Amino acid sequence: MITTSGLTKSFDLEGGSILALAPLDHRIEKGSFVSIVGPSGCGKSTFLRLIAGLEDASGGTVKLDTGSAKRPVGFVFQDAVLLPWKTVRDNIRFPLDTAGVRRDEGNRIVGELIDLVGLTGFEDALPKQLSGGMRQRAAIARALSDDPPILLMDEPFSAVDLLTRETLNDELLRIWQRTGKTILLVTHSVEEAAYLGSEVMVMSPRPGRLKKTYTVDLPHPRGEATKLDPAYHQLVAELRQDMRETE
Amino acid sequence: MLKRGIAGLVLIVALWGGGVFLFNVPDYLLPSPAAVMARMAFLYENANLLGHVYVTVMEIFWGFLLGFLAGILAALLFARFPVSERMSTPLILLLQTAPKIAIAPLLLLWLGLGPAPKIVLVAIVTFFPVMTGMLSGLRFVNKSYLDLARVLKLSPLQRFLHIELPSALPTLFAGATVATTLAMTAAVIGELMGANEGVGYLLSSGQENADTATVIGMVLLLSLMGWSFYELFEALRRRMEARFAEG
């Protein structure tokens, strides 16, 4: 469970400061898949970075109810952010190695993850030898490797071609259903938000704030049938309308 | 490329030899290539030429090693404690801007005619480019890698070993490559100022005896040594660039 109360962030600029995120009170249930949409400058990335502890809040609090997890969150960045001097395997096992997980245990986990994200045969490749989609898969596998209860994803598929994107979306849904993680996904695509989320947060800019939340009750497992479901199209249309109003 | 380079060298030697022969240039002005070669062979057999080369190489080796390690340590210190950089900048700049040829006599006064003052002089000139290369590498680590370190809650040591140090290797070795040519010059300046062994010593005794063939031979030998030293580090730098730089 993630609870924010009065969470706010302003950035100091020359001659003043801008409010990136107006005070935000929100509660995200454990095991939910929250899509966050909104135009540029709506504070959606800032919200994610505040939860991850990558930014210090200017006010308010974030509470992560993740028990004793030493690393409560995994983060998937917009660019994969793989370390270029490590192979795919070593990048994926980096969180394990730096947490002192035993070598054979690490090998087992990494082997499973490489299968899961479809990178079998590329274990010893360097990131620069991979396509953008493959790099992003490796980044997802890395974020999953030390099994964080919360997975934060900041526009992870924006640099990936459409077909790969749909494949990765379905893989992500599978992973979510299998692991029961809480996932927060920032995206520009209202279709992606509706297809993946159990909840959609719509944010609006100047200043960044939460405009609306939707509970999505499209049935699981989702797939091609979901994309034909009138309820899905209804939601996409409403989200698009919200986005237009926020411009 | 290599073939053309060799052809160019052969042409120059041919012009040199032909010119000396045609215009009947006296030996004390410009000896022929053959005379220089003969002189080198004579020095090899009778004056322990290889022993002198060994002395110079060792001065460069120890001085370079010392300056390289000191440069890295200083960069680490400066990156960790910026106040230490502000405190030592005047001293470093003073040492760096003083002409090496002016420092050499002082070092000879303090440390005698043996290898010690040459080693120190080489270390001084090596220090600066290595330190700045390492420091700029440490300062300009990709921000996303640091975000990753933060999400993974890496310890300062883990962050240094896995992220900062690998990131700094390309610029560190770019600095070291620049330092190779400076190191070579510094060793020879030290030997010219006062020594009883080394290639620079042979060169200055050649000058005292108006033995132009020895002087030219030593200059060519020093060029060859400096060039090899440079190429060695250039190759290392390229490897570091390929492995550790982004892209």
Short mmCIF file of C-alpha atoms in Angstrom, two decimals:
data_model
loop_
_atom_site.label_atom_id
_atom_site.label_comp_id
_atom_site.label_asym_id
_atom_site.label_seq_id
_atom_site.Cartn_x
_atom_site.Cartn_y
_atom_site.Cartn_z
CA MET A 1 0.00 0.00 0.00
CA ILE A 2 1.23 3.49 -0.89
CA THR A 3 -0.23 6.48 0.93
CA THR A 4 0.63 10.05 0.11
CA SER A 5 -0.64 12.94 2.18
CA GLY A 6 -0.09 16.53 1.15
CA LEU A 7 2.79 15.32 -1.03
CA THR A 8 4.14 18.29 -2.94
CA LYS A 9 7.21 19.28 -4.91
CA SER A 10 8.45 22.60 -6.21
CA PHE A 11 11.63 23.23 -8.13
CA ASP A 12 13.67 26.39 -7.63
CA LEU A 13 14.41 28.25 -10.80
CA GLU A 14 16.11 31.57 -11.39
CA GLY A 15 13.84 34.25 -10.01
CA GLY A 16 11.29 31.98 -8.37
CA SER A 17 10.07 28.46 -8.12
CA ILE A 18 7.56 26.36 -10.00
CA LEU A 19 5.13 23.98 -8.45
CA ALA A 20 5.72 20.61 -10.12
CA LEU A 21 3.22 18.79 -7.96
CA ALA A 22 0.43 20.42 -5.96
CA PRO A 23 -0.31 18.73 -2.61
CA LEU A 24 -1.54 15.24 -3.43
CA ASP A 25 -3.48 12.92 -1.15
CA HIS A 26 -3.87 9.48 -2.56
CA ARG A 27 -3.93 5.87 -1.54
CA ILE A 28 -2.88 2.98 -3.72
CA GLU A 29 -3.93 -0.49 -2.60
CA LYS A 30 -1.46 -3.33 -2.44
CA GLY A 31 -1.46 -5.41 -5.60
CA SER A 32 -3.09 -2.81 -7.81
CA PHE A 33 -1.88 -1.79 -11.24
CA VAL A 34 -2.10 1.97 -11.47
CA SER A 35 -1.69 3.71 -14.83
CA ILE A 36 -0.85 7.39 -14.66
CA VAL A 37 -1.61 9.58 -17.68
CA GLY A 38 -1.43 13.28 -18.34
CA PRO A 39 0.24 15.78 -20.65
CA SER A 40 3.86 16.89 -20.24
CA GLY A 41 4.45 18.92 -17.10
CA CYS A 42 1.59 17.36 -15.14
CA GLY A 43 3.95 16.02 -12.48
CA LYS A 44 3.43 12.34 -13.24
CA SER A 45 7.13 11.54 -13.40
CA THR A 46 7.77 13.69 -10.36
CA PHE A 47 5.11 11.73 -8.48
CA LEU A 48 6.87 8.48 -9.36
CA ARG A 49 10.31 9.84 -8.45
CA LEU A 50 9.02 11.06 -5.10
CA ILE A 51 7.68 7.60 -4.31
CA ALA A 52 11.02 6.08 -5.32
CA GLY A 53 12.95 8.54 -3.15
CA LEU A 54 14.74 9.95 -6.19
CA GLU A 55 13.45 13.41 -5.30
CA ASP A 56 12.99 14.93 -1.88
CA ALA A 57 9.48 16.17 -1.23
CA SER A 58 9.02 19.89 -0.63
CA GLY A 59 6.19 19.02 1.73
CA GLY A 60 3.92 16.18 2.80
CA THR A 61 4.76 12.52 3.13
CA VAL A 62 4.88 9.23 1.25
CA LYS A 63 4.29 6.05 3.21
CA LEU A 64 5.20 2.70 1.71
CA ASP A 65 3.70 -0.19 3.57
CA THR A 66 6.21 -2.77 2.40
CA GLY A 67 7.16 -4.42 5.66
CA SER A 68 10.85 -5.15 6.05
CA ALA A 69 11.82 -5.03 2.35
CA LYS A 70 15.30 -3.54 2.18
CA ARG A 71 14.62 -2.21 -1.31
CA PRO A 72 10.90 -1.42 -1.41
CA VAL A 73 10.80 -0.28 -5.03
CA GLY A 74 12.10 -1.36 -8.40
CA PHE A 75 12.32 1.38 -11.02
CA VAL A 76 12.16 1.09 -14.80
CA PHE A 77 13.44 4.26 -16.42
CA GLN A 78 12.41 5.78 -19.72
CA ASP A 79 15.72 4.76 -21.30
CA ALA A 80 16.75 1.37 -20.10
CA VAL A 81 19.73 2.73 -18.08
CA LEU A 82 21.68 -0.50 -18.40
CA LEU A 83 25.31 -0.19 -17.40
CA PRO A 84 27.14 -0.32 -20.76
CA TRP A 85 30.17 -2.20 -19.35
CA LYS A 86 28.09 -5.09 -18.02
CA THR A 87 26.57 -7.90 -20.05
CA VAL A 88 22.81 -8.44 -20.11
CA ARG A 89 23.18 -11.15 -17.47
CA ASP A 90 25.34 -8.99 -15.19
CA ASN A 91 22.98 -6.05 -15.58
CA ILE A 92 20.01 -8.18 -14.59
CA ARG A 93 21.83 -9.67 -11.61
CA PHE A 94 23.25 -6.32 -10.50
CA PRO A 95 20.57 -5.77 -7.81
CA LEU A 96 21.19 -9.31 -6.52
CA ASP A 97 24.98 -9.01 -6.52
CA THR A 98 24.87 -5.73 -4.64
CA ALA A 99 22.45 -7.21 -2.11
CA GLY A 100 24.82 -10.08 -1.35
CA VAL A 101 22.63 -12.84 -2.81
CA ARG A 102 24.53 -16.12 -3.25
CA ARG A 103 25.96 -16.76 -6.70
CA ASP A 104 23.99 -19.96 -7.48
CA GLU A 105 20.77 -18.45 -6.15
CA GLY A 106 21.40 -15.39 -8.34
CA ASN A 107 22.04 -17.58 -11.39
CA ARG A 108 18.76 -19.40 -10.86
CA ILE A 109 16.73 -16.19 -10.56
CA VAL A 110 18.43 -14.53 -13.52
CA GLY A 111 17.92 -17.65 -15.67
CA GLU A 112 14.18 -17.56 -14.97
CA LEU A 113 13.91 -13.83 -15.66
CA ILE A 114 15.78 -14.09 -18.95
CA ASP A 115 13.25 -16.71 -20.04
CA LEU A 116 10.38 -14.59 -18.78
CA VAL A 117 11.34 -11.49 -20.78
CA GLY A 118 12.42 -13.48 -23.84
CA LEU A 119 16.14 -12.69 -23.88
CA THR A 120 17.36 -16.27 -24.06
CA GLY A 121 20.52 -16.38 -26.16
CA PHE A 122 21.46 -12.77 -25.42
CA GLU A 123 22.78 -13.31 -21.88
CA ASP A 124 26.35 -12.44 -22.79
CA ALA A 125 25.57 -9.54 -25.13
CA LEU A 126 26.45 -5.98 -24.16
CA PRO A 127 23.58 -3.45 -24.05
CA LYS A 128 24.83 -1.61 -27.15
CA GLN A 129 24.41 -4.80 -29.15
CA LEU A 130 20.67 -4.94 -28.36
CA SER A 131 17.69 -3.18 -29.92
CA GLY A 132 15.76 -0.62 -27.87
CA GLY A 133 13.00 -3.12 -27.11
CA MET A 134 15.45 -5.76 -25.92
CA ARG A 135 17.23 -3.24 -23.72
CA GLN A 136 13.93 -2.32 -22.14
CA ARG A 137 13.16 -6.01 -21.49
CA ALA A 138 16.51 -6.38 -19.76
CA ALA A 139 15.71 -3.30 -17.67
CA ILE A 140 12.37 -4.82 -16.63
CA ALA A 141 14.09 -8.08 -15.72
CA ARG A 142 16.62 -6.14 -13.64
CA ALA A 143 13.85 -4.29 -11.80
CA LEU A 144 12.21 -7.63 -11.00
CA SER A 145 15.35 -9.54 -10.04
CA ASP A 146 15.46 -8.65 -6.36
CA ASP A 147 11.69 -9.01 -6.13
CA PRO A 148 10.64 -5.55 -4.91
CA PRO A 149 7.01 -5.36 -3.71
CA ILE A 150 6.47 -2.15 -5.72
CA LEU A 151 7.41 -1.65 -9.36
CA LEU A 152 7.58 1.93 -10.66
CA MET A 153 7.75 2.43 -14.42
CA ASP A 154 8.35 5.83 -15.99
CA GLU A 155 7.20 5.69 -19.62
CA PRO A 156 9.14 2.46 -20.09
CA PHE A 157 7.85 1.72 -23.59
CA SER A 158 7.97 5.16 -25.19
CA ALA A 159 11.10 4.37 -27.19
CA VAL A 160 9.86 0.98 -28.35
CA ASP A 161 8.08 0.18 -31.61
CA LEU A 162 4.36 -0.54 -31.49
CA LEU A 163 4.48 -4.31 -31.96
CA THR A 164 7.15 -4.80 -29.30
CA ARG A 165 5.22 -2.46 -27.06
CA GLU A 166 2.10 -4.64 -27.25
CA THR A 167 4.14 -7.75 -26.54
CA LEU A 168 5.79 -6.09 -23.54
CA ASN A 169 2.39 -4.91 -22.29
CA ASP A 170 1.10 -8.48 -22.28
CA GLU A 171 4.28 -9.72 -20.58
CA LEU A 172 3.86 -7.04 -17.95
CA LEU A 173 0.26 -8.11 -17.27
CA ARG A 174 1.41 -11.72 -16.92
CA ILE A 175 4.15 -10.72 -14.51
CA TRP A 176 1.72 -8.63 -12.48
CA GLN A 177 -0.84 -11.44 -12.22
CA ARG A 178 1.82 -13.97 -11.32
CA THR A 179 3.64 -11.93 -8.70
CA GLY A 180 0.89 -9.75 -7.21
CA LYS A 181 3.19 -6.73 -7.17
CA THR A 182 1.93 -3.19 -6.90
CA ILE A 183 2.74 -1.54 -10.22
CA LEU A 184 2.66 2.16 -11.09
CA LEU A 185 3.09 2.91 -14.77
CA VAL A 186 3.45 6.40 -16.22
CA THR A 187 2.45 6.54 -19.87
CA HIS A 188 1.47 8.96 -22.62
CA SER A 189 -0.86 6.44 -24.19
CA VAL A 190 -4.46 6.36 -22.95
CA GLU A 191 -4.96 2.98 -24.68
CA GLU A 192 -2.05 1.51 -22.78
CA ALA A 193 -3.31 3.03 -19.52
CA ALA A 194 -6.79 1.54 -19.95
CA TYR A 195 -5.56 -1.84 -21.18
CA LEU A 196 -3.11 -2.40 -18.32
CA GLY A 197 -4.51 -0.60 -15.31
CA SER A 198 -6.79 -1.66 -12.53
CA GLU A 199 -6.86 2.04 -11.76
CA VAL A 200 -6.06 5.06 -13.93
CA MET A 201 -4.91 8.37 -12.47
CA VAL A 202 -5.40 11.36 -14.79
CA MET A 203 -3.17 14.31 -13.99
CA SER A 204 -3.21 17.84 -15.32
CA PRO A 205 -0.49 20.50 -15.61
CA ARG A 206 0.25 24.01 -14.28
CA PRO A 207 0.46 23.11 -11.50
CA GLY A 208 0.74 19.34 -11.68
CA ARG A 209 -2.15 17.74 -9.81
CA LEU A 210 -4.45 14.77 -9.74
CA LYS A 211 -7.54 15.52 -11.81
CA LYS A 212 -9.48 12.29 -11.66
CA THR A 213 -9.12 8.58 -10.93
CA TYR A 214 -10.89 5.72 -12.64
CA THR A 215 -11.35 2.20 -11.35
CA VAL A 216 -11.04 -0.14 -14.30
CA ASP A 217 -13.11 -3.30 -14.01
CA LEU A 218 -12.34 -4.87 -17.37
CA PRO A 219 -12.08 -8.61 -16.77
CA HIS A 220 -8.77 -10.49 -16.43
CA PRO A 221 -6.86 -11.99 -18.06
CA ARG A 222 -6.80 -9.21 -20.61
CA GLY A 223 -5.90 -9.79 -24.22
CA GLU A 224 -7.11 -9.18 -27.75
CA ALA A 225 -10.72 -9.60 -26.54
CA THR A 226 -10.25 -6.66 -24.17
CA LYS A 227 -9.38 -4.42 -27.09
CA LEU A 228 -12.77 -5.28 -28.65
CA ASP A 229 -14.70 -4.71 -25.42
CA PRO A 230 -17.04 -1.65 -25.71
CA ALA A 231 -16.28 -0.84 -22.04
CA TYR A 232 -12.59 -0.53 -22.96
CA HIS A 233 -13.43 1.85 -25.79
CA GLN A 234 -15.70 3.84 -23.53
CA LEU A 235 -12.86 4.27 -21.01
CA VAL A 236 -10.34 5.22 -23.69
CA ALA A 237 -12.76 7.84 -25.02
CA GLU A 238 -13.32 9.30 -21.54
CA LEU A 239 -9.58 9.41 -20.85
CA ARG A 240 -8.96 11.12 -24.16
CA GLN A 241 -11.66 13.66 -23.30
CA ASP A 242 -10.00 14.28 -19.91
CA MET A 243 -6.64 14.74 -21.60
CA ARG A 244 -8.12 17.27 -24.01
CA GLU A 245 -9.61 19.26 -21.13
CA THR A 246 -6.27 19.42 -19.38
CA GLU A 247 -4.41 20.93 -22.33
CA MET B 1 48.13 3.59 -44.00
CA LEU B 2 51.08 1.72 -42.46
CA LYS B 3 52.56 1.03 -45.91
CA ARG B 4 52.36 4.70 -46.91
CA GLY B 5 53.86 5.69 -43.56
CA ILE B 6 56.83 3.38 -44.10
CA ALA B 7 57.21 4.63 -47.68
CA GLY B 8 57.28 8.20 -46.37
CA LEU B 9 59.98 7.35 -43.81
CA VAL B 10 62.10 5.60 -46.43
CA LEU B 11 61.78 8.64 -48.70
CA ILE B 12 62.94 11.02 -45.97
CA VAL B 13 65.95 8.83 -45.10
CA ALA B 14 66.80 8.59 -48.82
CA LEU B 15 66.62 12.40 -49.24
CA TRP B 16 68.74 12.85 -46.11
CA GLY B 17 71.40 10.38 -47.28
CA GLY B 18 71.29 11.65 -50.88
CA GLY B 19 71.54 15.29 -49.77
CA VAL B 20 74.50 14.63 -47.48
CA PHE B 21 76.26 12.76 -50.32
CA LEU B 22 75.45 15.22 -53.11
CA PHE B 23 76.33 18.42 -51.27
CA ASN B 24 79.20 16.83 -49.39
CA VAL B 25 77.84 18.04 -45.99
CA PRO B 26 80.51 17.73 -43.26
CA ASP B 27 79.85 15.17 -40.48
CA TYR B 28 79.80 17.72 -37.66
CA LEU B 29 76.84 19.47 -39.34
CA LEU B 30 74.80 16.52 -40.57
CA PRO B 31 76.13 12.97 -40.64
CA SER B 32 74.60 10.54 -43.14
CA PRO B 33 72.01 7.97 -42.01
CA ALA B 34 74.66 5.30 -42.33
CA ALA B 35 77.03 7.26 -40.08
CA VAL B 36 74.29 7.63 -37.46
CA MET B 37 73.56 3.89 -37.64
CA ALA B 38 77.26 3.11 -37.29
CA ARG B 39 77.48 5.42 -34.31
CA MET B 40 74.50 3.68 -32.69
CA ALA B 41 76.12 0.29 -33.27
CA PHE B 42 79.34 1.60 -31.72
CA LEU B 43 77.46 2.89 -28.65
CA TYR B 44 75.61 -0.42 -28.41
CA GLU B 45 78.87 -2.36 -28.33
CA ASN B 46 81.11 -0.04 -26.35
CA ALA B 47 78.98 2.31 -24.26
CA ASN B 48 76.22 0.01 -22.95
CA LEU B 49 73.51 1.79 -24.96
CA LEU B 50 70.83 -0.66 -23.80
CA GLY B 51 71.81 -0.02 -20.18
CA HIS B 52 71.20 3.70 -20.70
CA VAL B 53 67.88 3.00 -22.40
CA TYR B 54 66.94 0.82 -19.44
CA VAL B 55 67.75 3.63 -16.99
CA THR B 56 65.56 6.11 -18.87
CA VAL B 57 62.72 3.62 -19.27
CA MET B 58 62.79 2.84 -15.57
CA GLU B 59 62.75 6.53 -14.64
CA ILE B 60 59.69 6.97 -16.84
CA PHE B 61 58.08 3.79 -15.53
CA TRP B 62 58.37 4.65 -11.84
CA GLY B 63 57.67 8.34 -12.33
CA PHE B 64 54.63 7.63 -14.47
CA LEU B 65 53.32 5.02 -12.04
CA LEU B 66 53.80 7.42 -9.12
CA GLY B 67 52.12 10.33 -10.92
CA PHE B 68 49.31 8.10 -12.21
CA LEU B 69 48.48 6.76 -8.73
CA ALA B 70 48.83 10.18 -7.11
CA GLY B 71 46.56 11.67 -9.80
CA ILE B 72 43.89 9.05 -9.17
CA LEU B 73 44.10 9.43 -5.39
CA ALA B 74 43.91 13.22 -5.63
CA ALA B 75 40.89 13.00 -7.96
CA LEU B 76 39.13 10.67 -5.51
CA LEU B 77 39.90 13.02 -2.66
CA PHE B 78 38.76 16.09 -4.59
CA ALA B 79 35.56 14.41 -5.76
CA ARG B 80 34.75 13.27 -2.23
CA PHE B 81 35.79 16.46 -0.41
CA PRO B 82 35.47 19.51 -2.70
CA VAL B 83 37.10 21.69 -0.04
CA SER B 84 40.33 19.72 -0.49
CA GLU B 85 40.36 20.71 -4.16
CA ARG B 86 39.95 24.38 -3.35
CA MET B 87 42.77 24.14 -0.82
CA SER B 88 45.24 22.42 -3.14
CA THR B 89 44.40 24.17 -6.42
CA PRO B 90 46.94 27.04 -5.98
CA LEU B 91 49.76 24.61 -5.19
CA ILE B 92 48.86 22.34 -8.11
CA LEU B 93 48.59 25.25 -10.54
CA LEU B 94 51.88 26.71 -9.31
CA LEU B 95 53.61 23.37 -9.86
CA GLN B 96 51.85 22.92 -13.17
CA THR B 97 52.53 26.34 -14.65
CA ALA B 98 56.18 26.55 -13.56
CA PRO B 99 58.30 25.53 -16.55
CA LYS B 100 59.54 21.99 -15.96
CA ILE B 101 62.95 23.05 -17.13
CA ALA B 102 63.01 25.47 -14.19
CA ILE B 103 61.96 22.90 -11.60
CA ALA B 104 64.55 20.38 -12.71
CA PRO B 105 67.62 22.16 -11.24
CA LEU B 106 65.86 22.44 -7.88
CA LEU B 107 65.10 18.73 -7.85
CA LEU B 108 68.69 17.96 -8.79
CA LEU B 109 69.91 20.09 -5.88
CA TRP B 110 67.65 18.24 -3.49
CA LEU B 111 67.86 14.71 -4.82
CA GLY B 112 71.26 14.43 -6.49
CA LEU B 113 72.29 13.16 -9.91
CA GLY B 114 70.66 9.70 -9.73
CA PRO B 115 67.26 8.63 -11.05
CA ALA B 116 65.30 10.17 -8.09
CA PRO B 117 64.92 13.76 -9.40
CA LYS B 118 63.91 12.45 -12.85
CA ILE B 119 61.31 10.15 -11.33
CA VAL B 120 59.86 13.04 -9.33
CA LEU B 121 59.79 15.33 -12.37
CA VAL B 122 58.03 12.66 -14.46
CA ALA B 123 55.54 12.13 -11.63
CA ILE B 124 54.81 15.86 -11.45
CA VAL B 125 54.00 16.16 -15.16
CA THR B 126 52.01 12.91 -15.20
CA PHE B 127 49.93 13.90 -12.20
CA PHE B 128 47.98 16.78 -13.72
CA PRO B 129 46.39 15.27 -16.86
CA VAL B 130 45.64 12.03 -15.00
CA MET B 131 44.02 13.89 -12.12
CA THR B 132 41.88 16.10 -14.36
CA GLY B 133 40.86 13.13 -16.54
CA MET B 134 39.81 11.07 -13.55
CA LEU B 135 38.08 13.98 -11.83
CA SER B 136 36.01 14.99 -14.84
CA GLY B 137 35.02 11.33 -15.28
CA LEU B 138 33.88 11.17 -11.67
CA ARG B 139 32.05 14.50 -11.91
CA PHE B 140 30.12 13.75 -15.08
CA VAL B 141 28.69 10.35 -14.34
CA ASN B 142 25.38 9.85 -16.18
CA LYS B 143 22.67 11.09 -13.79
CA SER B 144 20.47 8.09 -14.55
CA TYR B 145 23.17 5.71 -13.26
CA LEU B 146 23.16 7.63 -10.00
CA ASP B 147 19.35 7.33 -9.87
CA LEU B 148 19.79 3.59 -10.30
CA ALA B 149 22.32 3.55 -7.46
CA ARG B 150 19.84 5.38 -5.28
CA VAL B 151 16.93 3.05 -6.05
CA LEU B 152 19.17 0.08 -5.28
CA LYS B 153 20.36 1.79 -2.09
CA LEU B 154 23.99 1.09 -2.98
CA SER B 155 26.63 1.87 -0.37
CA PRO B 156 29.15 4.59 -1.32
CA LEU B 157 31.76 1.89 -1.96
CA GLN B 158 29.40 -0.12 -4.20
CA ARG B 159 28.45 3.02 -6.08
CA PHE B 160 32.10 3.86 -6.62
CA LEU B 161 33.16 0.38 -7.76
CA HIS B 162 30.20 -0.41 -10.00
CA ILE B 163 29.27 3.00 -11.39
CA GLU B 164 31.67 5.89 -10.81
CA LEU B 165 34.97 4.12 -11.45
CA PRO B 166 33.90 2.40 -14.70
CA SER B 167 32.35 5.68 -15.88
CA ALA B 168 35.63 7.51 -15.26
CA LEU B 169 37.92 5.04 -17.06
CA PRO B 170 37.65 6.56 -20.59
CA THR B 171 38.60 10.09 -19.47
CA LEU B 172 41.18 8.72 -17.03
CA PHE B 173 42.97 6.99 -19.88
CA ALA B 174 42.57 9.99 -22.18
CA GLY B 175 44.47 11.97 -19.52
CA ALA B 176 47.07 9.22 -19.15
CA THR B 177 47.64 9.18 -22.92
CA VAL B 178 48.35 12.93 -22.88
CA ALA B 179 50.67 12.33 -19.91
CA THR B 180 52.85 9.82 -21.80
CA THR B 181 54.43 12.44 -24.08
CA LEU B 182 54.89 14.86 -21.16
CA ALA B 183 56.51 12.10 -19.08
CA MET B 184 59.00 11.33 -21.83
CA THR B 185 60.01 14.99 -22.13
CA ALA B 186 60.33 15.38 -18.36
CA ALA B 187 62.67 12.40 -18.03
CA VAL B 188 64.96 13.72 -20.76
CA ILE B 189 64.98 17.26 -19.33
CA GLY B 190 66.00 15.79 -15.97
CA GLU B 191 68.81 13.84 -17.60
CA LEU B 192 70.03 16.81 -19.64
CA MET B 193 70.23 18.94 -16.53
CA GLY B 194 72.56 16.56 -14.77
CA ALA B 195 73.01 12.82 -14.89
CA ASN B 196 75.64 10.17 -15.32
CA GLU B 197 73.47 7.65 -17.09
CA GLY B 198 70.40 7.51 -19.35
CA VAL B 199 69.64 8.39 -22.97
CA GLY B 200 69.54 12.11 -22.12
CA TYR B 201 73.01 11.80 -20.60
CA LEU B 202 74.37 10.21 -23.81
CA LEU B 203 72.71 13.01 -25.77
CA SER B 204 74.31 15.79 -23.72
CA SER B 205 77.74 14.14 -23.79
CA GLY B 206 77.35 13.88 -27.57
CA GLN B 207 76.69 17.61 -27.63
CA GLU B 208 79.74 18.37 -25.46
CA ASN B 209 81.96 16.39 -27.86
CA ALA B 210 80.39 17.96 -30.97
CA ASP B 211 79.40 14.39 -31.87
CA THR B 212 76.39 15.19 -34.07
CA ALA B 213 75.81 11.54 -35.04
CA THR B 214 75.27 10.60 -31.37
CA VAL B 215 72.93 13.53 -30.79
CA ILE B 216 70.80 12.68 -33.84
CA GLY B 217 70.82 8.99 -32.94
CA MET B 218 69.63 9.73 -29.40
CA VAL B 219 66.92 12.09 -30.63
CA LEU B 220 65.61 9.39 -32.96
CA LEU B 221 65.82 6.80 -30.20
CA LEU B 222 63.86 9.04 -27.80
CA SER B 223 61.21 9.66 -30.45
CA LEU B 224 60.83 5.95 -30.96
CA MET B 225 60.54 5.32 -27.21
CA GLY B 226 58.02 8.13 -26.74
CA TRP B 227 55.99 7.01 -29.71
CA SER B 228 55.74 3.41 -28.46
CA PHE B 229 54.78 4.61 -25.00
CA TYR B 230 52.07 6.83 -26.48
CA GLU B 231 50.69 4.09 -28.74
CA LEU B 232 50.54 1.69 -25.79
CA PHE B 233 48.28 4.05 -23.86
CA GLU B 234 46.34 5.08 -26.93
CA ALA B 235 45.47 1.40 -27.44
CA LEU B 236 44.46 1.11 -23.79
CA ARG B 237 42.39 4.27 -24.05
CA ARG B 238 40.56 2.94 -27.10
CA ARG B 239 39.74 -0.28 -25.27
CA MET B 240 38.38 1.66 -22.30
CA GLU B 241 36.37 3.88 -24.62
CA ALA B 242 34.86 0.87 -26.41
CA ARG B 243 34.00 -0.92 -23.21
CA PHE B 244 33.06 1.78 -20.73
CA ALA B 245 31.76 4.76 -22.67
CA GLU B 246 28.08 5.02 -23.53
CA GLY B 247 26.74 4.46 -26.97
#
